[in-house]
CSV table of C-alpha atoms in Angstrom, one decimal:
chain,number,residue,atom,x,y,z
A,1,UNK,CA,-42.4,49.2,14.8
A,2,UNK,CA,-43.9,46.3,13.0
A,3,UNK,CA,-46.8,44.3,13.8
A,4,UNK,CA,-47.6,40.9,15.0
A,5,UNK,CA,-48.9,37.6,13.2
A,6,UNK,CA,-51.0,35.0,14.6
A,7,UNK,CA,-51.9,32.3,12.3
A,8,UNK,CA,-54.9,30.5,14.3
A,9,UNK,CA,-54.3,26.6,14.3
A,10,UNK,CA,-56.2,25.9,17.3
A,11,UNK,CA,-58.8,23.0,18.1
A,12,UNK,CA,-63.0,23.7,17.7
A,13,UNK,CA,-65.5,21.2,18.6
A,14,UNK,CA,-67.8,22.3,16.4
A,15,UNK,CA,-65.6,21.8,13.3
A,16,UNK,CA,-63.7,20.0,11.6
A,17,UNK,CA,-60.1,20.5,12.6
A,18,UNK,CA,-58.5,18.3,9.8
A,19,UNK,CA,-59.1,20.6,7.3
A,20,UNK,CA,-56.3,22.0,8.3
A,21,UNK,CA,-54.0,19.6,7.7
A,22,UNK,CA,-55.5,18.5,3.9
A,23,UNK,CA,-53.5,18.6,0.9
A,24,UNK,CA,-54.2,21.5,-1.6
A,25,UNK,CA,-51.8,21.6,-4.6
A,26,UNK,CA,-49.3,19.6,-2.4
A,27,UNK,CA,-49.0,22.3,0.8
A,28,UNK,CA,-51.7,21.8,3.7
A,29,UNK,CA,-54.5,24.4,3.8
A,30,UNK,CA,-52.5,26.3,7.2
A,31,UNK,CA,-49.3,26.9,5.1
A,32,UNK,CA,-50.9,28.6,2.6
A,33,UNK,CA,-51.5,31.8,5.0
A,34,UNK,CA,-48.4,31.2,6.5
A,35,UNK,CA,-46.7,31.5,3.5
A,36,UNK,CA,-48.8,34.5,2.7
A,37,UNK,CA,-47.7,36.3,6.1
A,38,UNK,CA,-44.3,35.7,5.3
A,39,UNK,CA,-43.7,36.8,2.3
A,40,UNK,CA,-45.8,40.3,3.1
A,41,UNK,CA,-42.5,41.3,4.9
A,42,UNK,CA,-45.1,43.6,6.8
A,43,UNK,CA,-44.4,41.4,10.4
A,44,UNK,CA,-41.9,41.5,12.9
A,45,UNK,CA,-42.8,38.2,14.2
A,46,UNK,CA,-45.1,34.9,12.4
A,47,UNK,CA,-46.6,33.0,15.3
A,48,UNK,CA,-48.4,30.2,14.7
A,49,UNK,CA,-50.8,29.0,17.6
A,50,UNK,CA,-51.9,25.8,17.9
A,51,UNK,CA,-53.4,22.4,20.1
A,52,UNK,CA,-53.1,20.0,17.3
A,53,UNK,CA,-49.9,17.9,18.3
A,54,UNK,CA,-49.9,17.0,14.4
A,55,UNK,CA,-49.4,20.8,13.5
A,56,UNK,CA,-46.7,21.7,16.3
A,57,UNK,CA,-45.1,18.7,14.8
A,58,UNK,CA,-45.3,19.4,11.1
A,59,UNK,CA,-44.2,23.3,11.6
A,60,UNK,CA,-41.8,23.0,14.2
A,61,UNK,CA,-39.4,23.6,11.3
A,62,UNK,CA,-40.7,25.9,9.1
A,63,UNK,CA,-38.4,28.9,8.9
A,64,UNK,CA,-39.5,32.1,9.9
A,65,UNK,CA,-42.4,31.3,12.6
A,66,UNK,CA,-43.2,30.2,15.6
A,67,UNK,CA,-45.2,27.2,17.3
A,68,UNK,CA,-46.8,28.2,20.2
A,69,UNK,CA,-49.9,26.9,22.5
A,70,UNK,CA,-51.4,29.6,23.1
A,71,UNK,CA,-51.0,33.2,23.6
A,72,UNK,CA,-52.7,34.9,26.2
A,73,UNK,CA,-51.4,38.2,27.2
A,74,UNK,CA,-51.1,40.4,23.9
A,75,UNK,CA,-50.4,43.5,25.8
A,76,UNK,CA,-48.3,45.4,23.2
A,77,UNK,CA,-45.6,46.7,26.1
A,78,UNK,CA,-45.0,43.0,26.3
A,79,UNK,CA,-44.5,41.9,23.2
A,80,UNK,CA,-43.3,45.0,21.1
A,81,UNK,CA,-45.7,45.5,18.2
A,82,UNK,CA,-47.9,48.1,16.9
A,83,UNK,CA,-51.0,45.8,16.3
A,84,UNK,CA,-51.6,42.1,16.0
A,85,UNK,CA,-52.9,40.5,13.2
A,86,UNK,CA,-54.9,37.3,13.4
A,87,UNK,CA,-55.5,35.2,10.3
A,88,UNK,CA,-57.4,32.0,10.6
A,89,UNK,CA,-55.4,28.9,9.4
A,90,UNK,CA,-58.4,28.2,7.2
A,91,UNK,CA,-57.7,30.6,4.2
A,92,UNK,CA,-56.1,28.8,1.9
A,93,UNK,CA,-56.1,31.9,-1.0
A,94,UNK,CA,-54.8,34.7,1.4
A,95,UNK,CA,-52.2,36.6,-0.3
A,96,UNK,CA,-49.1,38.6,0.8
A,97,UNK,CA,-49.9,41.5,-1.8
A,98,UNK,CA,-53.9,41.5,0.0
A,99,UNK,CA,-52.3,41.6,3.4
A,100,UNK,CA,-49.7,44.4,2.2
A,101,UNK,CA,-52.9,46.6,0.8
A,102,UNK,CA,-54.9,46.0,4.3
A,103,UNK,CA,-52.0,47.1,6.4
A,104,UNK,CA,-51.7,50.2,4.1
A,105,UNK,CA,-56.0,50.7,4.6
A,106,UNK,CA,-55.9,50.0,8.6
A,107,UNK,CA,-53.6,52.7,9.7
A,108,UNK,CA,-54.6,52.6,13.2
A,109,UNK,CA,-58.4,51.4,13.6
A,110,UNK,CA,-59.4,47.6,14.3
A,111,UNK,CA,-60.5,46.0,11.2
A,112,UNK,CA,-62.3,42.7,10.0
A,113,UNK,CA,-62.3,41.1,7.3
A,114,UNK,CA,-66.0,39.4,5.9
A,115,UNK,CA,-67.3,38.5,2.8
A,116,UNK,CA,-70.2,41.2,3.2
A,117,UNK,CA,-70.8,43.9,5.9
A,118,UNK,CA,-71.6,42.3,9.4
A,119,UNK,CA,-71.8,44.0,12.7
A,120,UNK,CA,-69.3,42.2,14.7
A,121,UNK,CA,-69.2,42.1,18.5
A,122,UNK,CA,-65.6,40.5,18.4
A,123,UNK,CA,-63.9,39.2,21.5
A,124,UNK,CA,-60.6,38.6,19.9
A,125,UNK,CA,-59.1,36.8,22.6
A,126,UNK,CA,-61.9,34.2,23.2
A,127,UNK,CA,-62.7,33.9,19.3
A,128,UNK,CA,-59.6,33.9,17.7
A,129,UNK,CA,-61.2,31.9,15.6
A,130,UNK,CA,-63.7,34.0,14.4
A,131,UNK,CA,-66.9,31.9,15.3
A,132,UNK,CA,-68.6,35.0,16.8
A,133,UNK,CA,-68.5,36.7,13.8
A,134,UNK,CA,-71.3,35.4,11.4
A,135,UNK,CA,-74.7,35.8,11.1
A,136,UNK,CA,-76.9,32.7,12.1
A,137,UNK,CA,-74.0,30.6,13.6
A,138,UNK,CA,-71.7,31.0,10.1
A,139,UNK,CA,-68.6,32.1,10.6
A,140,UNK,CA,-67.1,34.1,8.2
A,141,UNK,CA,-64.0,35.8,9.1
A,142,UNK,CA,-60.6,35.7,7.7
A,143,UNK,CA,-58.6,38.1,9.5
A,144,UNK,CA,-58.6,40.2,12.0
A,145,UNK,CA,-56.4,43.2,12.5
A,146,UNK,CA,-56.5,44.2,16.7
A,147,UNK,CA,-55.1,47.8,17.3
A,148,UNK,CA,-55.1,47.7,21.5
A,149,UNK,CA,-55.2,51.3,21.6
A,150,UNK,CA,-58.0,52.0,19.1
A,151,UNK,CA,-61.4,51.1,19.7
A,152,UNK,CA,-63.4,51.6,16.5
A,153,UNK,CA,-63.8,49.0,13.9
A,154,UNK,CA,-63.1,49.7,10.4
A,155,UNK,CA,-64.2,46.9,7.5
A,156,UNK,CA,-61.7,45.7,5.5
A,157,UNK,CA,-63.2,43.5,2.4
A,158,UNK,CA,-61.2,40.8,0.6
A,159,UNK,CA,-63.0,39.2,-3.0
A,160,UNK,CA,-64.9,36.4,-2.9
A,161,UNK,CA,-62.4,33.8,-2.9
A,162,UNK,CA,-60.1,34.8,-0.9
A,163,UNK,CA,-62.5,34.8,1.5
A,164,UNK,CA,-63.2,31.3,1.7
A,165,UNK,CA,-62.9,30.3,5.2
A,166,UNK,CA,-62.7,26.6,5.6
A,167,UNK,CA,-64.8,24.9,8.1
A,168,UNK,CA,-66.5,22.2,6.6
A,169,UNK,CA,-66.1,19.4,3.9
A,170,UNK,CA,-68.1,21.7,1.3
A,171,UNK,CA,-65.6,24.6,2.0
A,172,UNK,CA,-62.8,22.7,0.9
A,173,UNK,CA,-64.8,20.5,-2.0
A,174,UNK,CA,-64.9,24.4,-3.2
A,175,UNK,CA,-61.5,25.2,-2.4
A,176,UNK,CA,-60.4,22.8,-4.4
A,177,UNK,CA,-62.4,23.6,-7.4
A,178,UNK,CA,-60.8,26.9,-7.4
A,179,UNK,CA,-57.9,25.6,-6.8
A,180,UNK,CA,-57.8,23.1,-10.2
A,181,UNK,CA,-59.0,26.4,-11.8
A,182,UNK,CA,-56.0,28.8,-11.2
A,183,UNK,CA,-54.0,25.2,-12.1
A,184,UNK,CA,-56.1,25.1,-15.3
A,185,UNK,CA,-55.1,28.7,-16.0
A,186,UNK,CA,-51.1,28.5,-15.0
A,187,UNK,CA,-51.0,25.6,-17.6
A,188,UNK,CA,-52.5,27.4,-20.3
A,189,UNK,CA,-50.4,30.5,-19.6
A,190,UNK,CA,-47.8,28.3,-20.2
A,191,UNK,CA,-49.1,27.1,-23.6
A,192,UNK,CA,-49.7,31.0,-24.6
A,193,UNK,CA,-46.5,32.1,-23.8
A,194,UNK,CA,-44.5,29.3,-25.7
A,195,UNK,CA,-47.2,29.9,-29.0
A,196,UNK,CA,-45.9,33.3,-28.5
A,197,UNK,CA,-42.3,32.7,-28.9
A,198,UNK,CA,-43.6,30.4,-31.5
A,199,UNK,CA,-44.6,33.6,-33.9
A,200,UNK,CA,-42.2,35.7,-32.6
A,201,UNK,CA,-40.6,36.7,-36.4
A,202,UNK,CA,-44.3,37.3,-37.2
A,203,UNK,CA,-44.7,40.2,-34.8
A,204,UNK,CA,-41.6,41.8,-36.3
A,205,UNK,CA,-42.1,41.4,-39.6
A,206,UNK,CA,-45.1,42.9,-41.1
A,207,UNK,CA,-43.7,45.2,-43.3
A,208,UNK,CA,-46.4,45.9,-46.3
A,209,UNK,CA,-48.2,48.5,-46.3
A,210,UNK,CA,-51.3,46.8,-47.8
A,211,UNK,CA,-51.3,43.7,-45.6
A,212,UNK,CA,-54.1,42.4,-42.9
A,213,UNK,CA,-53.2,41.4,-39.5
A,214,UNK,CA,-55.1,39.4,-37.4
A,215,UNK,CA,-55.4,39.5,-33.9
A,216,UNK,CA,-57.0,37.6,-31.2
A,217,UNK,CA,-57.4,33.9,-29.6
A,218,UNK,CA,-57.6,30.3,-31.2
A,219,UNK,CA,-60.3,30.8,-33.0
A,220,UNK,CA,-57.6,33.4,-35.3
A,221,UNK,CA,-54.7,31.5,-34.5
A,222,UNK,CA,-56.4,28.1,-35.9
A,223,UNK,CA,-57.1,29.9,-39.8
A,224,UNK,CA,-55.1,28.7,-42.0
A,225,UNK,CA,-55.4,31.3,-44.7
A,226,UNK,CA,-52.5,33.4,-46.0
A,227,UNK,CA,-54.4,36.2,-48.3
A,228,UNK,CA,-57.3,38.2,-48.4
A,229,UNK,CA,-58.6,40.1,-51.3
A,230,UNK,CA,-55.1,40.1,-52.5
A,231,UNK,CA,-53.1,41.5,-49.7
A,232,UNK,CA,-50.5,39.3,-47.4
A,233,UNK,CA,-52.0,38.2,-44.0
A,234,UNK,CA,-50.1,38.1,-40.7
A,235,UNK,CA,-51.6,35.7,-38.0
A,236,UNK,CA,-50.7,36.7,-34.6
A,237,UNK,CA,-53.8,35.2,-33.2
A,238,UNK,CA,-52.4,33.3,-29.7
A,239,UNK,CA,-54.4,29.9,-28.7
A,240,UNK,CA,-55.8,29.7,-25.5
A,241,UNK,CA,-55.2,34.0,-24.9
A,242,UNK,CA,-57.7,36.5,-23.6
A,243,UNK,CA,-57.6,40.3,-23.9
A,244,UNK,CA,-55.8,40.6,-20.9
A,245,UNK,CA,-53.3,38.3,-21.5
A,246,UNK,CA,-52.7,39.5,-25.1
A,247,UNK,CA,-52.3,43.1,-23.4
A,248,UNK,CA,-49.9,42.0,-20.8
A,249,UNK,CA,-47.6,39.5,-22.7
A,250,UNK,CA,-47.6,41.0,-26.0
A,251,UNK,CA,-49.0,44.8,-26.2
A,252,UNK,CA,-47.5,46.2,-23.1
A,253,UNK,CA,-44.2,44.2,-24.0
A,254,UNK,CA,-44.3,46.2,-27.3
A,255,UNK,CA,-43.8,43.1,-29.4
A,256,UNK,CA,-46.4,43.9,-32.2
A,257,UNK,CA,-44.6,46.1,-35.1
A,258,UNK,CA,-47.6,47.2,-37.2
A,259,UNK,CA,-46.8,47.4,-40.5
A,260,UNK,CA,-50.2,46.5,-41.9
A,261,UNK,CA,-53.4,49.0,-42.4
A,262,UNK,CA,-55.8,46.1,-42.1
A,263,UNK,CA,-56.7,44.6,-38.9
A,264,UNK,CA,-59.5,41.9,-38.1
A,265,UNK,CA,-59.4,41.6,-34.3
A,266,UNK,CA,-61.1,38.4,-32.5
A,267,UNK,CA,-61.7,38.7,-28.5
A,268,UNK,CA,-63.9,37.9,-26.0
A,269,UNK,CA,-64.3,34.1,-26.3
A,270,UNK,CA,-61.5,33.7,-23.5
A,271,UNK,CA,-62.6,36.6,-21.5
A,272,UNK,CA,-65.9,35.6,-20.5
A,273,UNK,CA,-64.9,32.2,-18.9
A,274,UNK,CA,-62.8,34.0,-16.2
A,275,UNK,CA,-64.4,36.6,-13.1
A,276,UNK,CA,-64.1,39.8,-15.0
A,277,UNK,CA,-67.0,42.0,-15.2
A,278,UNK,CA,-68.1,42.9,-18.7
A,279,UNK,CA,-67.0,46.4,-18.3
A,280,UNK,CA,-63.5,45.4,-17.8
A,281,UNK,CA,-63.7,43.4,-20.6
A,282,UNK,CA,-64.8,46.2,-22.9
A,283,UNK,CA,-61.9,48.1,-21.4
A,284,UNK,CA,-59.3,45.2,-21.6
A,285,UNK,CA,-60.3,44.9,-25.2
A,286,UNK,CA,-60.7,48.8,-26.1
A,287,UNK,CA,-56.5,48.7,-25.0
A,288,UNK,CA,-55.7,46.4,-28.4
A,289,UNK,CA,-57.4,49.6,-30.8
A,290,UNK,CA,-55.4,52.4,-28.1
A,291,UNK,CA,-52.7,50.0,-29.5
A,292,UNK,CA,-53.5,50.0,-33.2
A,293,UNK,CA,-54.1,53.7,-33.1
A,294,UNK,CA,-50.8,54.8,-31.7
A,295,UNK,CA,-49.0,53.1,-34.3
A,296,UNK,CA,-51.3,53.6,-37.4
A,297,UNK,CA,-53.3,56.4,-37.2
A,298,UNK,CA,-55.1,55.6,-40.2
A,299,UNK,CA,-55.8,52.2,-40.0
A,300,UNK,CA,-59.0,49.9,-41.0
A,301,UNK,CA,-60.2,47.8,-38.5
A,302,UNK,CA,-62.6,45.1,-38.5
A,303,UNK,CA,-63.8,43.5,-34.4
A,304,UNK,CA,-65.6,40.4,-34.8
A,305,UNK,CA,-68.4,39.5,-32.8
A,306,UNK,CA,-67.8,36.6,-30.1
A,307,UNK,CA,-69.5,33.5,-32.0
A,308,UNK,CA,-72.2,31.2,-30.1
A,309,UNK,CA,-71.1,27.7,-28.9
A,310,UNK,CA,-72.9,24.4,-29.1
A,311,UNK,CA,-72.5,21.8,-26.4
A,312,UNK,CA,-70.3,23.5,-24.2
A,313,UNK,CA,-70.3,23.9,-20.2
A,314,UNK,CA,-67.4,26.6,-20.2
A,315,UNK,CA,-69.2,29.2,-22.0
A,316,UNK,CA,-72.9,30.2,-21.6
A,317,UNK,CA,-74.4,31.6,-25.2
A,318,UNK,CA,-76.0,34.1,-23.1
A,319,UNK,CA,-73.0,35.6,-21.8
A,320,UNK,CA,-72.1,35.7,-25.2
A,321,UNK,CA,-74.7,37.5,-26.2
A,322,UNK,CA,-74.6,40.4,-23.4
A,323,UNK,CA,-70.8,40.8,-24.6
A,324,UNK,CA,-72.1,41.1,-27.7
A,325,UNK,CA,-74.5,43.9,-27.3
A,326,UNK,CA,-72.2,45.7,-25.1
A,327,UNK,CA,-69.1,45.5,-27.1
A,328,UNK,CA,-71.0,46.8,-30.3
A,329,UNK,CA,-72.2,50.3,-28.5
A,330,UNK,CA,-68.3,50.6,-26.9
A,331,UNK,CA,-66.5,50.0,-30.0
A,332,UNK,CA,-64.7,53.7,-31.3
A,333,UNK,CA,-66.9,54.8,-34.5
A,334,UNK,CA,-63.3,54.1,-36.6
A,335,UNK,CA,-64.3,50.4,-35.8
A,336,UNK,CA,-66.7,48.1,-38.1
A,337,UNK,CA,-68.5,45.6,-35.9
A,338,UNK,CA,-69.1,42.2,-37.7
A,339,UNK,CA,-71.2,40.0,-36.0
A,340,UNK,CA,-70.8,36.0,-36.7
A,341,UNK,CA,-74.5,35.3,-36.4
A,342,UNK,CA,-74.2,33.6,-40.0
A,343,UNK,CA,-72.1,31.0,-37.8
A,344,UNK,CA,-75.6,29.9,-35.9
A,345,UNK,CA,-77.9,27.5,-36.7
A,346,UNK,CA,-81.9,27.9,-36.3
A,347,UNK,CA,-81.6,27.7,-32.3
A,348,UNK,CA,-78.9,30.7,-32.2
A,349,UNK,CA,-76.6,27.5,-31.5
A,350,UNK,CA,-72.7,27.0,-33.4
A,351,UNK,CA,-74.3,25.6,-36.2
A,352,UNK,CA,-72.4,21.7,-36.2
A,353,UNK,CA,-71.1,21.5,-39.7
A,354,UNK,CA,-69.3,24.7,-39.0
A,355,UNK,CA,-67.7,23.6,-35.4
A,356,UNK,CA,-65.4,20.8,-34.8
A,357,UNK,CA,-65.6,20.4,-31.2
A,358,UNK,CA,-68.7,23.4,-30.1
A,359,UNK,CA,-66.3,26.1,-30.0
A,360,UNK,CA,-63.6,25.8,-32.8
A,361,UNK,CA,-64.5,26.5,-36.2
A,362,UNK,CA,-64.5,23.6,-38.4
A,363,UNK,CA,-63.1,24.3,-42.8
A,364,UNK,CA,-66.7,24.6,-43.7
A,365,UNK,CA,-67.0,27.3,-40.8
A,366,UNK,CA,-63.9,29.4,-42.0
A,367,UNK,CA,-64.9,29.4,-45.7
A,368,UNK,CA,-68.1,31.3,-44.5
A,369,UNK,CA,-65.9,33.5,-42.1
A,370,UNK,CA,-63.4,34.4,-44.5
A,371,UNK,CA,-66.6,35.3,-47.3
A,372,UNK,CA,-68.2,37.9,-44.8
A,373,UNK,CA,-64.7,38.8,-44.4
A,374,UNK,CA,-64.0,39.5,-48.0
A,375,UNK,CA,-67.6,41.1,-48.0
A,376,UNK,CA,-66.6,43.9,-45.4
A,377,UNK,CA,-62.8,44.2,-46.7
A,378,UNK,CA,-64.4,45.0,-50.0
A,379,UNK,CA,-67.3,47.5,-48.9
């Protein structure tokens, strides 16, 4: 027996019911959990309730669900389901594969879903719409998962943005912030996978023995050198790519043939403007010398430090510098840390004749890369 949906459309005086009904990325903000509950395969029935004429309207359509008014008696006898699940219609980032994991954590218990441990006196038939559930009047509550023959409560905790609830012009001035961001982020996973196919004979063809790979984001892609200290290089640096995404699109896809000893790898840049943790990071990055490893046991591998910025608002020279330190004391022995300090200029700042736009090295600031290069190649 499956359970139940409720997507909660209704009317609240005390907010602001339109926000419902907004735009975001072309889909109002209710149809984003719908969609969510749909595609979760985890209900036997979608019902959306609502006392916006304007909604009933708009979804009387929409396959799959159901418009109703209200829904009073949720007796399970009556209506055939294990437990009911009530999700506000103010979640815009609700996902199926979130709602798949919390009906696999809520095997029989009531559960909530809040941003940070409340106790919760919840009337789910009066506050469908979670108002009760905050501290100081906020309401905070995404979901609601009503078991009518258990009692006890159990949390159930969803990340910080999928927890944004929607109630008032801020909440969706937010919402659509994040939203532009994971638009940001499609487009340039767009850009990386076609620079990918781009070098795709570059991946398979590093045959000397005696050649230097390098590895990494823009800042590797954008040098134009073809030799160091004599031996061939192979560029397989990606614009635009993090760790994670050079794991998942070319490393676990086995594209790389390594037929080089030399490797100068280049990440971090691109993982620090994204809400990883600096431990996954580390890890995320650790994965590209597992890689290196397996194929060439042997090999000589240079990391490079993430470089400072000048004039940017997408990276914080701070957070550079805590990757920095924490890289260096996780990186294998096997590894030679080079740090690109001699990039900065006297306020530990990009140094401007070696930048062209705060971030991206400019000629002058890969002749002085590829010298400390040579440098360490040669010791």
């Amino acid at each position: 027996m499956k359970d139940v949906c409720v997507i909660d459309g209704r009317k609240d005086n005390r907010l602001n019911d339109s926000l419902m009904t907004l735009l975001l990325g072309g889909m109002m903000v209710i149809e984003y959990p719908i969609r969510a509950a749909l595609q979760s395969g985890i209900f036997s029935k979608v019902y959306v309730m609502t006392d916006i004429d304007y909604l009933s309207s708009r979804l009387a359509n929409v396959e799959g669900i159901e418009v109703v008014d209200c829904i009073s008696d949720m007796e399970s006898d009556k209506f055939g389901f294990r437990r009911i699940w009530i999700i506000s219609g103010r979640v815009p980032f609700i996902t199926a594969d979130t709602l798949k994991r919390c009906a696999k954590q809520c095997i029989s218990s009531s559960g909530y879903s809040v941003v940070q441990k409340y106790n919760v006196d919840f009337d789910f038939k009066k506050h469908v719409s979670f108002l009760a559930g905050g501290v100081g009047g906020v309401p905070v509550n995404a979901l609601f998962i009503h078991s009518l023959k258990e009692k006890s409560m159990m949390p159930i905790f969803l990340d910080e943005k999928e927890a944004v609830v929607l109630n008032t012009v801020n909440d969706f001035e937010l919402a659509l912030a994040l939203y532009r961001k994971d638009e940001k982020k499609n487009v340039v996973t767009r850009q990386i996978l076609k620079r990918i196919d781009e070098k795709k004979d570059i991946f398979q063809c590093m045959k000397p023995k005696e050649g230097i790979c390098l590895i990494g984001h823009s800042q590797i892609d954008q040098w134009n050198v073809s030799a160091l200290v004599g031996h061939n290089v192979f560029n397989v640096g990606i614009n635009g790519i993090s760790s994670f995404e050079y794991n998942k699109f070319i490393l676990d896809e086995n594209r790389l043939e390594l037929g080089c000893d030399n490797f100068i790898v280049m990440h971090g840049t691109n993982d620090i403007v994204w809400d990883y943790d600096i431990n996954e990071i580390v890890a995320s990055i650790l994965r590209t010398f597992d890689y290196i490893y397996e194929k060439q046991p042997n090999a000589r591998i240079i990391f490079c430090g993430c470089a400072h910025v000048n004039g940017r608002l997408d990276r914080d020279n701070r957070k550079i510098d805590q990757f920095n330190r924490f890289i260096k004391k996780k990186l294998p022995e096997t590894v030679k840390y080079l740090g690109l300090d001699f990039l900065d200029d006297e306020f530990n700042m990009l140094k401007k004749e070696y930048t062209i736009d705060g971030l991206h090295f400019s000629r002058k600031g890969y002749e002085l890369l590829e010298e400390n290069i040579i440098q360490m190649l040669k010791d």
